[in-house]
Tab-separated table of C-alpha atoms and ligand atoms in Angstrom:
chain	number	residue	atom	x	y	z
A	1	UNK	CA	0.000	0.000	0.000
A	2	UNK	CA	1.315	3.680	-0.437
A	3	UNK	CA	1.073	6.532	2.063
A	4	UNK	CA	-1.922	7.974	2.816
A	5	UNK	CA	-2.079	11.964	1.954
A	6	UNK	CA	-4.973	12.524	4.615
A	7	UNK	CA	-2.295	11.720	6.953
A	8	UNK	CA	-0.420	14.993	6.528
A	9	UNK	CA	-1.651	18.138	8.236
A	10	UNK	CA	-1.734	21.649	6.353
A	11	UNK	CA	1.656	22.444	7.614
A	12	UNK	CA	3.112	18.797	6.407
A	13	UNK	CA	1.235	19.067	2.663
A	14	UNK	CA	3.079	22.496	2.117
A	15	UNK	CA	6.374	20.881	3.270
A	16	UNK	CA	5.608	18.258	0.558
A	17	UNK	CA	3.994	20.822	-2.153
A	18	UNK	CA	7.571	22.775	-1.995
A	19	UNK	CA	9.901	19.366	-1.749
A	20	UNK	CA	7.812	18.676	-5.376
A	21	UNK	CA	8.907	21.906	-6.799
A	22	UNK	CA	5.657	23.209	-6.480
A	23	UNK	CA	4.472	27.113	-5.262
A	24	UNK	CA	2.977	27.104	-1.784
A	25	UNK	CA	-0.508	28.502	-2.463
A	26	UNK	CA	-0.889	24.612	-4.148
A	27	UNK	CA	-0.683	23.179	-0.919
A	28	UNK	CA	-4.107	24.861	-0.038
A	29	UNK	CA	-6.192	23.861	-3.307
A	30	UNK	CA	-4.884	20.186	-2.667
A	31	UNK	CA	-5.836	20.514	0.991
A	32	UNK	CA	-9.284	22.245	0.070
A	33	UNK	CA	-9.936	19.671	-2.548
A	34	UNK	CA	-8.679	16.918	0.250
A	35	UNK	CA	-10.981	18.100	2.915
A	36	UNK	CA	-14.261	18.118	0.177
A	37	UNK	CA	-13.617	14.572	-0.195
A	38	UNK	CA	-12.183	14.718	-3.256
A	39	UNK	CA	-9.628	12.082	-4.281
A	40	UNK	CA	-6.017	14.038	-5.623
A	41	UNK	CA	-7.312	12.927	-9.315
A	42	UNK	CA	-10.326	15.019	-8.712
A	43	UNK	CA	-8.707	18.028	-7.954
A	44	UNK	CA	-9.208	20.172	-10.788
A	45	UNK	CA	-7.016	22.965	-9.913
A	46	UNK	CA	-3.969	21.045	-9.877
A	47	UNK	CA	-1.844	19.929	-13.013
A	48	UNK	CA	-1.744	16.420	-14.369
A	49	UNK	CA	1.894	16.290	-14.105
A	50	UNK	CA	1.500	17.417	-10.193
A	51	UNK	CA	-0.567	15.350	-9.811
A	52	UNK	CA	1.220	12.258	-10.914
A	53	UNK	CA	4.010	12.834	-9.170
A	54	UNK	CA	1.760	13.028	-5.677
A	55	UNK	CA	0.203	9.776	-6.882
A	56	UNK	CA	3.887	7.461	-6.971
A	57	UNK	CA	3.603	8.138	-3.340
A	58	UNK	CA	0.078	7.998	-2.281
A	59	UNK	CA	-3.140	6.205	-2.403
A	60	UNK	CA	-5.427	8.226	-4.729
A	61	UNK	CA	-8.695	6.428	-3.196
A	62	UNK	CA	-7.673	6.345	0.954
A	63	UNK	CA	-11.323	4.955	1.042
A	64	UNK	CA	-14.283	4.119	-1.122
A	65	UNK	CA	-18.024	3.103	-0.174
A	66	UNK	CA	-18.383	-0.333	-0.907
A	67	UNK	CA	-21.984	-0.689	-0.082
A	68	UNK	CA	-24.376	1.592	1.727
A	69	UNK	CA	-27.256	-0.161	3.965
A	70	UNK	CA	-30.537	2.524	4.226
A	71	UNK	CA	-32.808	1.611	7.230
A	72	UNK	CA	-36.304	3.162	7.164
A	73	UNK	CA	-35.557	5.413	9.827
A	74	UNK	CA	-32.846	7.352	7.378
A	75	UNK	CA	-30.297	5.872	9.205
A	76	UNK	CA	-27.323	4.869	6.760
A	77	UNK	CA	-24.742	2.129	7.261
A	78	UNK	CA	-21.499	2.122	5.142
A	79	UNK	CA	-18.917	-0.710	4.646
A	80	UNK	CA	-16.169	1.086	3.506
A	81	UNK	CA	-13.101	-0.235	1.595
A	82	UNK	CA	-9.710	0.705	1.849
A	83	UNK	CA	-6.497	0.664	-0.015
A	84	UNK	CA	-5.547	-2.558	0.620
A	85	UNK	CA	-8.959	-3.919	0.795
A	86	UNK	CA	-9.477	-4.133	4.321
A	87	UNK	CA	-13.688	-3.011	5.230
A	88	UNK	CA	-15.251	-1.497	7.999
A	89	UNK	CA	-18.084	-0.087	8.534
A	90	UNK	CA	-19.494	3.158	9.713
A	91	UNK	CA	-22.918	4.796	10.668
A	92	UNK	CA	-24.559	8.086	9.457
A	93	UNK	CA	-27.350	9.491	12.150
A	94	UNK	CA	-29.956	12.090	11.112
A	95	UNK	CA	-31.077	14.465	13.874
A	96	UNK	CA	-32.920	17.952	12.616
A	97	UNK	CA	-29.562	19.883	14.366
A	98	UNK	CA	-26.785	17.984	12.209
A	99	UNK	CA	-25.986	14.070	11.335
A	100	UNK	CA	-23.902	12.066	13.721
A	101	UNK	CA	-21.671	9.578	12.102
A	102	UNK	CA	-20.024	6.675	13.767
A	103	UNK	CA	-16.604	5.746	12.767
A	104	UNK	CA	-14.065	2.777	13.314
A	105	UNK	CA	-10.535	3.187	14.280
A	106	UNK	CA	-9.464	0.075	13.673
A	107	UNK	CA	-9.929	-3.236	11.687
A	108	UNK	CA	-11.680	-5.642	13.919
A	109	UNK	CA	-10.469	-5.562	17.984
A	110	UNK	CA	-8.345	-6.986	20.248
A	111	UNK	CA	-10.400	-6.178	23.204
A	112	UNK	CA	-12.551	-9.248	22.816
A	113	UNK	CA	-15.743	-8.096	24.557
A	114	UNK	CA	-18.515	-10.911	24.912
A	115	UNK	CA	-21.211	-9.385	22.758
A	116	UNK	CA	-19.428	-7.423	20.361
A	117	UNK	CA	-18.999	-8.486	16.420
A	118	UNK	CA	-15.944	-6.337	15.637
A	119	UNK	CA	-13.675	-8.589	17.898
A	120	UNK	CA	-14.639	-12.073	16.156
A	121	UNK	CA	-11.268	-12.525	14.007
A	122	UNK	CA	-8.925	-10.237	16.478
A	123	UNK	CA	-7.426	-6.956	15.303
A	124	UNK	CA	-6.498	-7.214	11.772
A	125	UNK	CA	-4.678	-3.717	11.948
A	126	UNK	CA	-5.010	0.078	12.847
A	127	UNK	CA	-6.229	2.698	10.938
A	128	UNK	CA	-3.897	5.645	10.200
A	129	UNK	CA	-5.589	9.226	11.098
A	130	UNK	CA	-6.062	9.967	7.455
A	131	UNK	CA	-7.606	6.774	7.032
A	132	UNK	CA	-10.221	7.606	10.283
A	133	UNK	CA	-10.717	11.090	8.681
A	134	UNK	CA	-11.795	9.820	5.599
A	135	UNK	CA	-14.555	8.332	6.724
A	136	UNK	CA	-15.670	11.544	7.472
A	137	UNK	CA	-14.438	13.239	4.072
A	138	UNK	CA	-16.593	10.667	2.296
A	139	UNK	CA	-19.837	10.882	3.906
A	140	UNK	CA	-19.608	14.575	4.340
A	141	UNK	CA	-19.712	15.433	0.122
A	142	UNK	CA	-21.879	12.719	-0.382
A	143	UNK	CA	-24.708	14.605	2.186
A	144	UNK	CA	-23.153	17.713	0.929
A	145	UNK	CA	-25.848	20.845	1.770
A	146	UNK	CA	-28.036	18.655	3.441
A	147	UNK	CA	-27.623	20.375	7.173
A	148	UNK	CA	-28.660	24.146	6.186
A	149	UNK	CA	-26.981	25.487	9.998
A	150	UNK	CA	-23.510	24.903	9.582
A	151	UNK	CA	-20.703	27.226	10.423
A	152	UNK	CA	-18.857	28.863	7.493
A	153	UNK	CA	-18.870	28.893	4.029
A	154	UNK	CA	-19.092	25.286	3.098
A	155	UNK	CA	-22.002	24.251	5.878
A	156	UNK	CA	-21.028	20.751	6.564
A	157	UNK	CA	-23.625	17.793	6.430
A	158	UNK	CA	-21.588	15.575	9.318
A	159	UNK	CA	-21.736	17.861	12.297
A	160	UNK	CA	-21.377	15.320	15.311
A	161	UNK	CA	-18.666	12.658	15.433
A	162	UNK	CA	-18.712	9.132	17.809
A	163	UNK	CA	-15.784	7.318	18.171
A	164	UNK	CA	-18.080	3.754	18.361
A	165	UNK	CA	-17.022	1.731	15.204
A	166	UNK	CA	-14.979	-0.929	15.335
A	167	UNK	CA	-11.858	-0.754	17.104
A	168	UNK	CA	-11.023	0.579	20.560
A	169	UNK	CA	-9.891	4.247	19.994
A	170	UNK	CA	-7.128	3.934	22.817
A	171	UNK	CA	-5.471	1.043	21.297
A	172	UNK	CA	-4.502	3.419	18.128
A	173	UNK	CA	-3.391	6.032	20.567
A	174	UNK	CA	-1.422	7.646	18.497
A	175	UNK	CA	-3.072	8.208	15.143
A	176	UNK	CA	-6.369	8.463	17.129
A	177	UNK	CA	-4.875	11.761	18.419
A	178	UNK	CA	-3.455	12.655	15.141
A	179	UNK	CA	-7.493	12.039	13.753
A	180	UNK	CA	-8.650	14.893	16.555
A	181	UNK	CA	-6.249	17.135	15.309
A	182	UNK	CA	-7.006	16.858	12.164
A	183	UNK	CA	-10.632	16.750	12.602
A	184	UNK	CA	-10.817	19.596	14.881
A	185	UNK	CA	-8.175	21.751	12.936
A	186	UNK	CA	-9.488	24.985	11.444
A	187	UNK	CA	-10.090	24.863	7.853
A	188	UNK	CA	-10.792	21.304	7.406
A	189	UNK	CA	-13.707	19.857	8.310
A	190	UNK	CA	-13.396	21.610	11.201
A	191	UNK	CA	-15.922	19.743	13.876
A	192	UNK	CA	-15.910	21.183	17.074
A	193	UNK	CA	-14.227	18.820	19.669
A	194	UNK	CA	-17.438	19.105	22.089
A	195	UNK	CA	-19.191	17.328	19.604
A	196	UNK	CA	-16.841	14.316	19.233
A	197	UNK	CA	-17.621	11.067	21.527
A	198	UNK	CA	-14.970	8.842	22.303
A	199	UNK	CA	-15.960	5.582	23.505
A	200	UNK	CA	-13.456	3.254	25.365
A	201	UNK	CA	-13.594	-0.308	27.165
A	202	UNK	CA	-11.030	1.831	29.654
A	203	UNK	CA	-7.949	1.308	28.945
A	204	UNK	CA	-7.000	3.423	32.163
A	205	UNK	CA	-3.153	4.610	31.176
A	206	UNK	CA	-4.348	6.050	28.103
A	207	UNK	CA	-7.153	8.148	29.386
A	208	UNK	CA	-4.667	9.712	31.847
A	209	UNK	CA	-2.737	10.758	28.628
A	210	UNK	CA	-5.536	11.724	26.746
A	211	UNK	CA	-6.717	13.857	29.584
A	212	UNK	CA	-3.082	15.494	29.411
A	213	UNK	CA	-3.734	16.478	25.784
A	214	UNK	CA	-6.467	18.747	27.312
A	215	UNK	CA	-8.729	18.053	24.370
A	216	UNK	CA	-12.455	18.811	25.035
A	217	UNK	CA	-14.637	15.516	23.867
A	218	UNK	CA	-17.253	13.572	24.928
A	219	UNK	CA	-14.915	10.883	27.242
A	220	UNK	CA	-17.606	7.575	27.143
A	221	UNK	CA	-16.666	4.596	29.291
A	222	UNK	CA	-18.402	1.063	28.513
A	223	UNK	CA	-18.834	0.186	32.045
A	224	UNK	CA	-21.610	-2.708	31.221
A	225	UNK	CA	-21.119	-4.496	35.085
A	226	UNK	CA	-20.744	-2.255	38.650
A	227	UNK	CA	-17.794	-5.352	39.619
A	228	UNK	CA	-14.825	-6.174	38.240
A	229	UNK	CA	-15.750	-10.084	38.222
A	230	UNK	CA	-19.290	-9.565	36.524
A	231	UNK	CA	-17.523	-7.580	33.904
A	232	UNK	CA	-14.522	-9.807	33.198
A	233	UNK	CA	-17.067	-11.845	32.005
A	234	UNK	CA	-17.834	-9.742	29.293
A	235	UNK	CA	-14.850	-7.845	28.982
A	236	UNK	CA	-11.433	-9.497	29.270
A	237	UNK	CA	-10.191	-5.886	29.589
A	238	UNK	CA	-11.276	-5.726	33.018
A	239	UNK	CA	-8.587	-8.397	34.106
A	240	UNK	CA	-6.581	-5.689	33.376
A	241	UNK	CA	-8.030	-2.298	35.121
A	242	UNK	CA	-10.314	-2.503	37.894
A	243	UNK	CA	-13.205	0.071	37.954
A	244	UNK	CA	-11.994	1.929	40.536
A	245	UNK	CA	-8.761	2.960	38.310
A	246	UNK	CA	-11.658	3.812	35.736
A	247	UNK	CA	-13.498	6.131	38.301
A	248	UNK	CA	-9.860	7.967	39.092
A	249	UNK	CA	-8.852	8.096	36.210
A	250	UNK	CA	-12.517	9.727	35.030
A	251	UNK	CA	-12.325	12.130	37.840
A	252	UNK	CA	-8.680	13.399	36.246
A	253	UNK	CA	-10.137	13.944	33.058
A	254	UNK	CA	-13.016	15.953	34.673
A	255	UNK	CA	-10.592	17.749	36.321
A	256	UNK	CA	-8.288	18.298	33.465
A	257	UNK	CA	-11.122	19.619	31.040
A	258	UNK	CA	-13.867	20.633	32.776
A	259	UNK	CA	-16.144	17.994	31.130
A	260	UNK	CA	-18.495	15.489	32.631
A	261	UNK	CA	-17.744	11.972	31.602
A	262	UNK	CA	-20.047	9.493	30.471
A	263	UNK	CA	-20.458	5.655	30.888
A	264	UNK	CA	-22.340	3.024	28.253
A	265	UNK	CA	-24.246	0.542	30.073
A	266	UNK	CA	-25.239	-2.357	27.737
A	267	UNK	CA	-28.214	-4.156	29.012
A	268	UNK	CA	-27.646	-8.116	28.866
A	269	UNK	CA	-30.405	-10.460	29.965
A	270	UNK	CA	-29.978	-12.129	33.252
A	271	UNK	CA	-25.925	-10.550	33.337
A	272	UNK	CA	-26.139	-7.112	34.448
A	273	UNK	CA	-29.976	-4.958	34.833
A	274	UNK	CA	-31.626	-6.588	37.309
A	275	UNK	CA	-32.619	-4.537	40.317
A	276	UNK	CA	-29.456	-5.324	42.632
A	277	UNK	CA	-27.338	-4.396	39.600
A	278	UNK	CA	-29.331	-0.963	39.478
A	279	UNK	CA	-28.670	-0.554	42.925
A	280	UNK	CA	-25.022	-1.129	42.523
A	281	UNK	CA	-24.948	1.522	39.611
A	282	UNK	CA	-26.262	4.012	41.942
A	283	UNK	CA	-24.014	3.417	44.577
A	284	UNK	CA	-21.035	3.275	42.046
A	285	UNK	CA	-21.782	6.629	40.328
A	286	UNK	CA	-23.804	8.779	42.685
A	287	UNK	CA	-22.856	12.096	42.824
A	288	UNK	CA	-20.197	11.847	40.344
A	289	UNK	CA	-20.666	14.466	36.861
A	290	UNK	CA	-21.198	11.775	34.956
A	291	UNK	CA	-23.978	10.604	32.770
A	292	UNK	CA	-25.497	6.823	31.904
A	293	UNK	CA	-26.113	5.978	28.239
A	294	UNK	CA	-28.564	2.517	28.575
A	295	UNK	CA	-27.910	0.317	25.477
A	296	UNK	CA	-30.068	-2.896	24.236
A	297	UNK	CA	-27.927	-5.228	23.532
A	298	UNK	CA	-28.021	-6.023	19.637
A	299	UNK	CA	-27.788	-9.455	19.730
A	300	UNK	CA	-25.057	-10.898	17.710
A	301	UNK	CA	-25.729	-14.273	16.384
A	302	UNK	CA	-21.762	-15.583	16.783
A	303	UNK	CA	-22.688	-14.763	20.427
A	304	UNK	CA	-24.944	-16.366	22.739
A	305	UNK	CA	-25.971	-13.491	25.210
A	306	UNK	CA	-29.477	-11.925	25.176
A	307	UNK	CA	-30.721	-8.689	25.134
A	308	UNK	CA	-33.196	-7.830	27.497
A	309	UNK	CA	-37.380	-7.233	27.479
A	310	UNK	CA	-38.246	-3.387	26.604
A	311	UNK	CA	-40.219	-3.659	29.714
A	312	UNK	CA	-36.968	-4.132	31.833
A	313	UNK	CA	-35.265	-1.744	30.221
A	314	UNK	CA	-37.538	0.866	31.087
A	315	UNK	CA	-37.982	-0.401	34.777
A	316	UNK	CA	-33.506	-0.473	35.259
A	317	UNK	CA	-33.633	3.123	33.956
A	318	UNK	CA	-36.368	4.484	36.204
A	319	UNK	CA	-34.406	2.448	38.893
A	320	UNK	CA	-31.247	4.608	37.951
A	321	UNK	CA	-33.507	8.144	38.067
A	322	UNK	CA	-35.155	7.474	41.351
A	323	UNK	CA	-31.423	6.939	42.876
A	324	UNK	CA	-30.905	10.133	41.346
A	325	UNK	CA	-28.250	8.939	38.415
A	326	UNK	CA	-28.948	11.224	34.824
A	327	UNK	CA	-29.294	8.510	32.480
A	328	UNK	CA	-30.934	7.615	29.820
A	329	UNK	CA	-32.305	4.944	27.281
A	330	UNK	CA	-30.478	5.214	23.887
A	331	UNK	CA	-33.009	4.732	20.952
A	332	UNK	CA	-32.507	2.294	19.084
A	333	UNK	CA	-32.165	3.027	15.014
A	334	UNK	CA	-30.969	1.589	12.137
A	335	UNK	CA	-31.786	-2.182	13.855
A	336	UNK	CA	-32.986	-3.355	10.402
A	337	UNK	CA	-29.691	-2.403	8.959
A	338	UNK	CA	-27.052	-4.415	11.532
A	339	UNK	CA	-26.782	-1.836	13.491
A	340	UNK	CA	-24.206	-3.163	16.141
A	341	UNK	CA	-20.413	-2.542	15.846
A	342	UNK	CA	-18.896	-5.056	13.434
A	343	UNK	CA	-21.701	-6.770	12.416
A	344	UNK	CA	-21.626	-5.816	8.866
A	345	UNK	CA	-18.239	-6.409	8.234
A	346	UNK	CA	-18.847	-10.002	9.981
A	347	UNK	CA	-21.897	-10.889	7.645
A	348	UNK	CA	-19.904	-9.815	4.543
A	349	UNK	CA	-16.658	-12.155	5.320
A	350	UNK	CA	-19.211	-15.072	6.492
A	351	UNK	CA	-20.398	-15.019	3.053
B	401	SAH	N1	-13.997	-0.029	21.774
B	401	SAH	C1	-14.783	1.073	22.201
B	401	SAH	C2	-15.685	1.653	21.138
B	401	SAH	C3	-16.415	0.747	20.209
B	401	SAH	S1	-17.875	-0.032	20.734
B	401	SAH	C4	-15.558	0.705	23.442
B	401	SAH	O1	-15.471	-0.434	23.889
B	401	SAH	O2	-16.230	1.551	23.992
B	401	SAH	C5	-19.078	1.206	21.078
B	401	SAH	C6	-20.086	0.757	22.126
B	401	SAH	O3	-20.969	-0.260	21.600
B	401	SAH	C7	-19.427	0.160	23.362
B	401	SAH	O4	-20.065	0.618	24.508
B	401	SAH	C8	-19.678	-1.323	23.155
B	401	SAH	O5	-19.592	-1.995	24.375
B	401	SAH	C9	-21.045	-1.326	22.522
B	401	SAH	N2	-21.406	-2.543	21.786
B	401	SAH	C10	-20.633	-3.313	21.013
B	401	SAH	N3	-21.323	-4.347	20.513
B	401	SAH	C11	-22.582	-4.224	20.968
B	401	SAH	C12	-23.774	-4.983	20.805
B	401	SAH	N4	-23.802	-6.088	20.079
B	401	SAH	N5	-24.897	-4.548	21.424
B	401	SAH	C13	-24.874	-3.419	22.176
B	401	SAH	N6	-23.798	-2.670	22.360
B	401	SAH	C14	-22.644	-3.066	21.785
């Protein structure tokens, strides 16, 4: 595979314009053209000849949609190809203030949580920070105009980003943080970091670090058990940090940036939401500036765990209110599509 030009930041691209023999003021058509979506071919503005000598080095295509999944709530599922032919898949959410979309940091997952598709086959590899940003690139010109509110003078369709694909974020430390800047920086896409969720299974070093980088996201924890033993059943992880490191190290990031935290509470049948478990929640998290997302579990059919009834669903989160917890009940869309991390890309090797 050749190097992938989303990878370089404005300042790296005019290093690289210049080393071509190229004026500067090219550097910011191709990154214009680069942060539309556009692959370097497409980039009118630039000559052939340019052009060809960017393309010895890099990928023209970082990623392409390989199929797009459209559930009957508007919710849109992608599998994505890239370069090499590796897939993942990511989720576009309509809301009337700006679409959310869900993207992967990694092929398939080490982390090998119980109930989650993207960790069947292991981690294949990681995703460079180009290759997470192009996600975005992609879906953003194809909903191009669609969200009338944006900032600036191209109003962008993508406005809210979750870190909830496949992969776990802090395992790709590195080019995870490379993605934020990117994301974030001004001129690009430019989404605002308080709208970008990143989700973790708690991989407690790493939040420490990411608390250091003083970057102001949406931190998400998948708690999913209030003891260590109930939730090394689901998550291996937890052999490795105990909840109480989780809670510390949650507190430093609140401290650190000012932001409440948030934890992901999957709701497994007969596992984790009956009413001692509720119970143990509130004691756990009481008081703390945190909130509770409550997930069904989508069941995955590799996996033998349940999801729960609606009905108990309901009861567990009025159980969390009435011990004064802010949680709530995350809707559930795009279940006709295979909505659950992984489980696209799954179905697609199976066959
Ligand atoms: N690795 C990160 C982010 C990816 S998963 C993490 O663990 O947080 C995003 C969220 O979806 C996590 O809370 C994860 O536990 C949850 N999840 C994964 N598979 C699921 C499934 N089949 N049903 C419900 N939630 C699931």
């Amino acid at each position: 595979m050749k190097k992938i030009i989303q990878d370089l930041s404005y300042a790296e691209l005019e290093e690289k314009v210049l080393s071509l023999g190229e004026k500067k003021f090219r550097a910011k058509q191709l990154y214009e053209g680069l942060m539309q979506g556009k692959t370097i071919r497409a980039i009118t503005s630039l000559s052939n000849a340019f052009k060809e000598k960017l393309l010895e080095e890099y990928e023209d295509e970082t990623v392409r949609v390989k199929e797009t999944f459209y559930s009957s709530d508007g919710t849109e599922k992608y599998l994505f190809e890239f370069a090499d032919g590796n897939l993942v898949e990511g989720v576009l959410m309509k809301y009337k203030y700006g679409y959310t979309q869900c993207v992967s940091t990694q092929v398939g997952c080490r982390m090998g949580c119980k109930f989650c598709a993207s960790t069947l086959n292991g981690l294949i590899r990681n995703l460079s920070s180009g290759e997470i940003l192009s996600q975005i690139l992609l879906v953003n010109a194809l909903h191009k105009g669609e969200i009338k509110s944006g900032q600036g003078a191209q109003a962008r369709a993508v406005t809210n980003v979750v870190l909830m694909g496949s992969g776990e974020p802090l395992d790709n430390y590195d080019e995870v943080l490379r993605f934020l800047r990117s994301v974030t920086a001004e001129g690009g896409v430019q989404i605002s970091a308080r709208n970008i969720s990143l989700s973790t299974c708690g991989i407690v070093p790493k939040m420490y670090a990411l608390a250091d980088e003083g970057i102001p996201l949406n931190l998400t924890v998948s708690l999913h058990a209030t003891d260590d033993e109930t939730r090394a059943r689901v998550m291996p992880v937890a052999k490795a940090y105990k909840i109480a490191d989780i809670l510390k190290a949650c507190k430093y990031y609140f401290q650190k940036t000012g932001r409440r935290y948030y934890f992901e509470y999957t709701l497994i049948d007969g596992e984790n939401c009956d009413e001692e478990h509720a119970k143990a929640l509130v004691e756990l998290l009481k008081g703390l500036p945190c909130h509770v997302n409550l997930i069904r579990l989508n069941e995955v059919k590799e996996r033998t765990l349940k999801a729960t009834s609606d009905k108990a669903a309901y009861r567990f989160l009025g159980m969390l209110e009435k011990g004064g917890l802010s949680a709530t009940l995350r809707r559930q869309i795009g279940v006709d599509i295979g909505g659950a991390c992984g489980q696209l890309r799954a179905q697609y090797l199976g066959e």
